[in-house]
CSV table of C-alpha atoms in Angstrom, one decimal:
chain,number,residue,atom,x,y,z
A,873,MET,CA,-24.8,-18.0,77.5
A,874,SER,CA,-24.8,-21.6,78.2
A,875,THR,CA,-21.4,-24.2,78.9
A,876,PRO,CA,-21.6,-26.7,75.4
A,877,ARG,CA,-21.6,-29.8,77.6
A,878,ASN,CA,-18.7,-31.0,75.1
A,879,PRO,CA,-14.7,-30.1,76.3
A,880,ARG,CA,-13.9,-29.0,72.4
A,881,LEU,CA,-17.0,-27.1,71.4
A,882,ALA,CA,-16.2,-24.7,75.0
A,883,ALA,CA,-12.7,-24.5,74.3
A,884,ARG,CA,-13.4,-23.8,70.5
A,885,ASN,CA,-16.0,-21.5,72.2
A,886,VAL,CA,-13.8,-19.8,74.5
A,887,LEU,CA,-10.1,-19.2,71.7
A,888,PRO,CA,-11.2,-16.5,69.7
A,889,THR,CA,-12.0,-14.4,72.8
A,890,LEU,CA,-8.6,-15.6,74.7
A,891,LEU,CA,-6.7,-15.0,71.1
A,892,SER,CA,-8.4,-11.4,71.2
A,893,ILE,CA,-7.5,-10.9,74.7
A,894,ALA,CA,-4.0,-10.7,73.7
A,895,PHE,CA,-3.8,-9.1,71.5
A,896,LEU,CA,-5.2,-6.1,72.3
A,897,ALA,CA,-2.7,-6.7,74.9
A,898,ALA,CA,-0.2,-7.0,73.2
A,899,LEU,CA,-0.8,-3.7,71.1
A,900,PRO,CA,0.7,-1.2,72.8
A,901,ALA,CA,3.9,-3.0,73.1
A,902,ALA,CA,3.8,-3.4,69.4
A,903,THR,CA,3.0,0.3,68.7
A,904,LEU,CA,5.9,1.5,71.2
A,905,ALA,CA,7.6,-0.9,68.9
A,906,ASP,CA,9.1,1.5,66.6
A,907,SER,CA,8.6,4.7,69.3
A,908,GLY,CA,12.2,3.3,70.3
A,909,ARG,CA,13.2,7.8,69.5
A,910,ALA,CA,11.2,8.6,71.6
A,911,MET,CA,12.4,10.2,75.3
A,912,PRO,CA,11.7,7.6,78.2
A,913,GLN,CA,10.7,10.0,81.2
A,914,PRO,CA,12.5,10.5,83.8
A,915,VAL,CA,15.4,11.6,82.1
A,916,PRO,CA,18.4,12.6,84.0
A,917,ALA,CA,18.9,15.5,85.3
A,918,ALA,CA,22.8,15.4,84.5
A,919,TYR,CA,22.2,14.7,81.2
A,920,THR,CA,19.8,17.8,80.3
A,921,GLN,CA,22.3,20.1,82.0
A,922,GLU,CA,25.8,18.9,80.3
A,923,CYS,CA,24.5,17.2,77.0
A,924,ALA,CA,21.7,19.6,76.1
A,925,SER,CA,23.9,22.9,76.9
A,926,CYS,CA,25.5,22.0,73.5
A,927,HIS,CA,23.1,20.3,71.2
A,928,MET,CA,19.9,19.2,71.4
A,929,ALA,CA,19.3,16.0,74.3
A,930,TYR,CA,18.5,13.7,71.7
A,931,PRO,CA,16.9,10.4,72.8
A,932,PRO,CA,18.5,7.8,73.7
A,933,GLY,CA,16.4,5.2,70.7
A,934,LEU,CA,18.4,7.2,68.0
A,935,LEU,CA,21.3,5.1,68.8
A,936,PRO,CA,21.8,1.8,69.2
A,937,ALA,CA,23.7,1.1,72.9
A,938,ARG,CA,27.5,0.6,70.9
A,939,SER,CA,27.4,3.8,69.7
A,940,TRP,CA,26.6,5.2,72.9
A,941,GLN,CA,29.6,3.6,74.8
A,942,ARG,CA,32.0,4.8,72.0
A,943,LEU,CA,30.0,8.4,73.1
A,944,MET,CA,29.7,8.7,76.5
A,945,GLY,CA,34.2,6.8,76.1
A,946,GLY,CA,35.4,9.6,73.6
A,947,LEU,CA,34.2,13.5,75.2
A,948,GLU,CA,37.3,14.1,75.8
A,949,ARG,CA,36.5,14.5,71.3
A,950,HIS,CA,33.2,14.8,71.5
A,951,TYR,CA,33.0,16.4,68.0
A,952,GLY,CA,36.2,18.6,68.3
A,953,SER,CA,35.2,19.2,71.8
A,954,ASP,CA,36.1,18.0,75.3
A,955,ALA,CA,32.4,17.9,76.9
A,956,SER,CA,34.7,15.5,79.9
A,957,LEU,CA,33.0,14.3,82.3
A,958,ASP,CA,33.9,13.2,85.9
A,959,ALA,CA,32.4,9.6,86.8
A,960,ALA,CA,30.0,10.7,89.4
A,961,THR,CA,28.1,12.9,86.4
A,962,ARG,CA,28.8,10.2,84.2
A,963,GLN,CA,27.6,6.6,85.0
A,964,PRO,CA,23.8,7.6,85.7
A,965,ILE,CA,24.7,9.7,81.7
A,966,ASP,CA,25.5,6.0,80.5
A,967,ALA,CA,23.2,3.9,82.5
A,968,TRP,CA,20.8,5.1,81.5
A,969,LEU,CA,21.7,5.9,77.5
A,970,GLN,CA,22.6,1.5,78.1
A,971,ALA,CA,19.2,1.3,79.1
A,972,ASN,CA,17.3,3.2,76.6
A,973,ALA,CA,19.4,2.4,73.3
A,974,GLY,CA,17.4,1.9,70.1
A,975,THR,CA,17.4,-1.8,69.0
A,976,TYR,CA,14.7,-1.6,66.9
A,977,LYS,CA,15.1,-2.4,63.4
A,978,ARG,CA,15.6,1.2,62.1
A,979,VAL,CA,18.7,1.6,64.3
A,980,ALA,CA,20.5,-1.6,65.0
A,981,GLU,CA,23.1,-0.5,62.7
A,982,GLU,CA,26.5,1.5,64.1
A,983,PRO,CA,26.0,4.7,61.3
A,984,PRO,CA,29.2,5.9,60.5
A,985,GLN,CA,31.5,7.7,63.6
A,986,ASP,CA,28.7,7.8,66.0
A,987,ARG,CA,26.7,10.3,64.3
A,988,ILE,CA,22.5,9.7,64.3
A,989,THR,CA,22.5,12.4,60.6
A,990,ARG,CA,24.9,9.7,58.9
A,991,SER,CA,22.6,6.3,59.7
A,992,ALA,CA,21.3,5.1,57.6
A,993,TRP,CA,17.5,6.1,57.9
A,994,PHE,CA,18.0,9.5,59.2
A,995,ALA,CA,19.9,9.8,55.2
A,996,ARG,CA,16.1,7.8,53.8
A,997,LYS,CA,13.7,10.2,55.3
A,998,HIS,CA,16.3,13.8,55.4
A,999,ARG,CA,16.9,12.2,51.2
A,1000,GLN,CA,14.5,14.9,50.1
A,1001,ILE,CA,15.8,17.8,52.0
A,1002,ASP,CA,18.3,19.8,49.4
A,1003,PRO,CA,21.2,20.0,51.6
A,1004,ALA,CA,20.5,24.3,51.0
A,1005,VAL,CA,18.5,23.8,54.0
A,1006,TRP,CA,21.0,22.4,57.0
A,1007,GLN,CA,22.8,25.5,55.7
A,1008,LEU,CA,19.8,27.7,56.7
A,1009,ALA,CA,20.4,30.3,59.6
A,1010,SER,CA,17.5,29.0,61.3
A,1011,VAL,CA,18.7,25.0,61.2
A,1012,ARG,CA,23.0,25.4,61.5
A,1013,SER,CA,22.6,21.7,60.5
A,1014,ALA,CA,21.7,18.5,60.2
A,1015,ALA,CA,21.7,17.8,63.6
A,1016,GLN,CA,19.1,21.2,65.1
A,1017,CYS,CA,17.0,18.4,65.0
A,1018,ALA,CA,13.9,20.7,67.4
A,1019,ALA,CA,14.9,23.9,63.7
A,1020,CYS,CA,12.4,21.7,62.1
A,1021,HIS,CA,10.4,18.5,64.4
A,1022,THR,CA,8.9,20.5,66.3
A,1023,ASP,CA,8.4,17.7,69.5
A,1024,ALA,CA,11.9,16.8,68.8
A,1025,GLU,CA,12.9,17.5,72.3
A,1026,ARG,CA,10.1,14.5,72.8
A,1027,GLY,CA,11.4,12.2,71.0
A,1028,ARG,CA,8.9,12.8,68.8
A,1029,PHE,CA,9.5,13.9,64.9
A,1030,ASP,CA,6.3,13.1,63.1
A,1031,ASP,CA,6.0,13.9,59.4
A,1032,ASP,CA,2.6,15.4,60.1
A,1033,ALA,CA,4.3,17.9,63.3
A,1034,LEU,CA,6.6,19.8,61.0
A,1035,ARG,CA,7.7,23.6,60.9
A,1036,VAL,CA,8.7,25.4,57.8
A,1037,PRO,CA,12.2,27.2,58.9
A,1038,ALA,CA,13.1,30.6,58.1
A,1039,GLY,CA,14.3,31.5,55.4
A,1040,LEU,CA,13.0,28.4,53.1
A,1041,PRO,CA,12.5,29.0,49.0
A,1042,ALA,CA,9.3,29.2,48.4
A,1043,SER,CA,10.3,27.3,45.6
A,1044,GLN,CA,11.1,24.4,48.4
A,1045,ARG,CA,7.6,25.0,50.2
A,1046,ARG,CA,5.5,22.8,48.4
A,1047,ALA,CA,8.6,20.1,49.0
A,1048,TRP,CA,8.3,20.5,52.3
A,1049,LEU,CA,4.4,20.4,52.4
A,1050,ASP,CA,3.7,17.0,51.2
């Protein structure tokens, strides 16, 4: 390929290539921008040991930083339970949650009572789920993500990887699989 003698013409030929490279370089970041729900690695062992002993270890990207601050600051009254941790255990969990808290548009709001299941995006995504589904023995509550989302522990809540919960009435199965 010969180089044009005119510098403006050379810049015009190079510019589309540079823009293409910049676009492709930014593509992974754009792709991940809404995947703030994914479980960031490495997960502190204390988070898995302490938090996942009672409920799913939720990906920090599901809540904004202020919600995680309030949750970690009120562990002695954590939704009706005393989940207190000593400072040495709490500090690395808190730092990890803050560093990986949700910052994308979906979690910009702080949900009522800092409950993931009360956030606007959660309600919107689950609006067609009959309230009786949350009461099924195989589900137990809206907070039991893994009852339906096969990759919930890894922070993946893809609609294509849903499991129909045991006990779901046949009348609701069609809507579930749409």
